[in-house]
């Protein structure tokens, strides 16, 4: 069997990086060197992504996607875009972790090893095109995350976060694997292309049950209702950099698996999974936003916000059964674009939380009151990221909302318009609670205990400053120049054309 090592170069480099971090941790050197090796490895893994996408003799529109391992692994533009998203998420999460992990008695080397191992699983998921590789990659994403969520071993909330995350994660894995086994039993195929061909015109209730169980399994990863219960508690109890990674990298991995399975394996069953996802999208955005309004803890607020944002991302995907092939490409483009922009917005928001918590020693919104007066940089960045999440122009969130609404309204039936109406109401609710936090930071008086404790002069470490620069640049540039996302249109339409 011929192996395309250039196509596999990002995975190989990242795999070597994971091993290298483990070796560095055994050496008698400062533990932050493990983080530096990890950052260098992620940067190196991004280089072959660029050569695969940009080199003239390797352009996909000329040579076509690269199929490896008898069609079980595919490297196309869709996979490259999502791999870039995972690498950026891991890079920023490592930057957020450096000062945070060193600030307390954490096991640092193992922390970086597990974070990179989870990112490696996400990168593999982007190219997985059969049931086995998809499930193994998904569990590689989830397993290290279970441990990372409980990394503060002496903290009761962290222990509770890890336990809830693990129990619901194991349940979802069982549902997913059972659904995959039913699909394989009926079709006799492991590859997505084989399943699509074998299920064409198939009218078997067992296959229908298998598809539904697969959907339920992935619903956990994307924090969709009714598998959302772990999200706010885990977000609050886990170390904040881990929460940032879970909210972006882990969530995006779930969306990649869901998109690939539904579009490439279950394309003929659109009339089945489309209505299910319609209900899940409406329930997720409504429940997440309504509960977020009542939150007083900024991390829990972003936890419920993550549930709602997942509903917004699912909405275009949910109307796929109502549109033609061109509409399928637009729906997928909307979901992937939202994922990419959300990564910069949410990672930036959690970077602000880390910096703000250093100043206030609290994640309560009331304790952040008046931060603009003594930490204008952090206050300004908070306004940028929270207003971006709300979809306020010219920040990138407006374009994510725009492509989402366009996919819901163009070429769909009344069901698409109804989901768009629900999304409009929820967008207004989301603006309220995002603006509530910004209002507290800019307009409310500074609490007396913050002034008394003189916690206002803490410095922001260089790694966190770099994370701010990357995420803020992404939010501003993609908001002002949304045409830069045009490359993703071809990437997503390639996947839709698989139908």
Short mmCIF file of N, CA and C in Angstrom, two decimals, residues 149-164 232-239 297 300 363-364:
data_model
loop_
_atom_site.label_atom_id
_atom_site.label_comp_id
_atom_site.label_asym_id
_atom_site.label_seq_id
_atom_site.Cartn_x
_atom_site.Cartn_y
_atom_site.Cartn_z
N UNK A 149 -10.09 17.99 32.70
CA UNK A 149 -11.18 18.69 33.38
C UNK A 149 -11.02 18.61 34.90
N UNK A 150 -10.41 17.53 35.40
CA UNK A 150 -10.22 17.38 36.83
C UNK A 150 -8.80 17.63 37.28
N UNK A 151 -8.06 18.48 36.57
CA UNK A 151 -6.63 18.65 36.83
C UNK A 151 -6.36 19.32 38.17
N UNK A 152 -7.33 20.09 38.69
CA UNK A 152 -7.17 20.66 40.02
C UNK A 152 -7.66 19.63 41.03
N UNK A 153 -6.80 18.72 41.39
CA UNK A 153 -7.22 17.54 42.16
C UNK A 153 -7.78 17.89 43.53
N UNK A 154 -7.33 18.96 44.14
CA UNK A 154 -7.80 19.30 45.46
C UNK A 154 -9.05 20.16 45.47
N UNK A 155 -9.59 20.44 44.30
CA UNK A 155 -10.76 21.30 44.17
C UNK A 155 -12.01 20.46 43.97
N UNK A 156 -13.00 20.62 44.85
CA UNK A 156 -14.22 19.80 44.76
C UNK A 156 -14.97 20.06 43.45
N UNK A 157 -15.01 21.33 43.01
CA UNK A 157 -15.71 21.65 41.76
C UNK A 157 -15.02 21.00 40.56
N UNK A 158 -13.69 20.97 40.59
CA UNK A 158 -12.96 20.35 39.49
C UNK A 158 -13.21 18.84 39.46
N UNK A 159 -13.26 18.22 40.63
CA UNK A 159 -13.57 16.79 40.69
C UNK A 159 -14.97 16.50 40.17
N UNK A 160 -15.92 17.35 40.57
CA UNK A 160 -17.29 17.19 40.08
C UNK A 160 -17.37 17.39 38.58
N UNK A 161 -16.62 18.36 38.07
CA UNK A 161 -16.62 18.64 36.64
C UNK A 161 -16.12 17.43 35.85
N UNK A 162 -15.00 16.85 36.31
CA UNK A 162 -14.44 15.69 35.61
C UNK A 162 -15.38 14.50 35.67
N UNK A 163 -16.01 14.28 36.83
CA UNK A 163 -16.90 13.13 36.99
C UNK A 163 -18.12 13.25 36.08
N UNK A 164 -18.76 14.40 36.06
CA UNK A 164 -19.93 14.59 35.19
C UNK A 164 -19.53 14.45 33.73
N UNK A 232 -22.04 23.49 31.71
CA UNK A 232 -21.75 24.60 32.64
C UNK A 232 -20.92 24.18 33.84
N UNK A 233 -21.20 23.01 34.41
CA UNK A 233 -20.44 22.57 35.58
C UNK A 233 -19.00 22.25 35.23
N UNK A 234 -18.80 21.60 34.08
CA UNK A 234 -17.44 21.29 33.66
C UNK A 234 -16.67 22.55 33.30
N UNK A 235 -17.32 23.49 32.65
CA UNK A 235 -16.64 24.74 32.30
C UNK A 235 -16.20 25.49 33.55
N UNK A 236 -17.05 25.49 34.58
CA UNK A 236 -16.72 26.23 35.80
C UNK A 236 -15.65 25.51 36.62
N UNK A 237 -15.71 24.18 36.68
CA UNK A 237 -14.80 23.43 37.53
C UNK A 237 -13.44 23.16 36.92
N UNK A 238 -13.36 23.06 35.60
CA UNK A 238 -12.08 22.75 34.95
C UNK A 238 -11.17 23.97 34.99
N UNK A 239 -9.84 23.77 34.89
CA UNK A 239 -8.94 24.91 34.72
C UNK A 239 -9.36 25.74 33.51
N UNK A 297 -22.01 34.16 37.32
CA UNK A 297 -20.61 33.76 37.15
C UNK A 297 -20.27 33.81 35.66
N UNK A 300 -19.75 30.34 33.90
CA UNK A 300 -21.01 29.62 33.66
C UNK A 300 -21.83 30.32 32.57
N UNK A 363 -14.52 35.04 39.49
CA UNK A 363 -15.19 34.94 38.19
C UNK A 363 -16.61 35.46 38.27
N UNK A 364 -16.96 36.10 39.40
CA UNK A 364 -18.29 36.69 39.55
C UNK A 364 -18.35 38.02 38.80
#
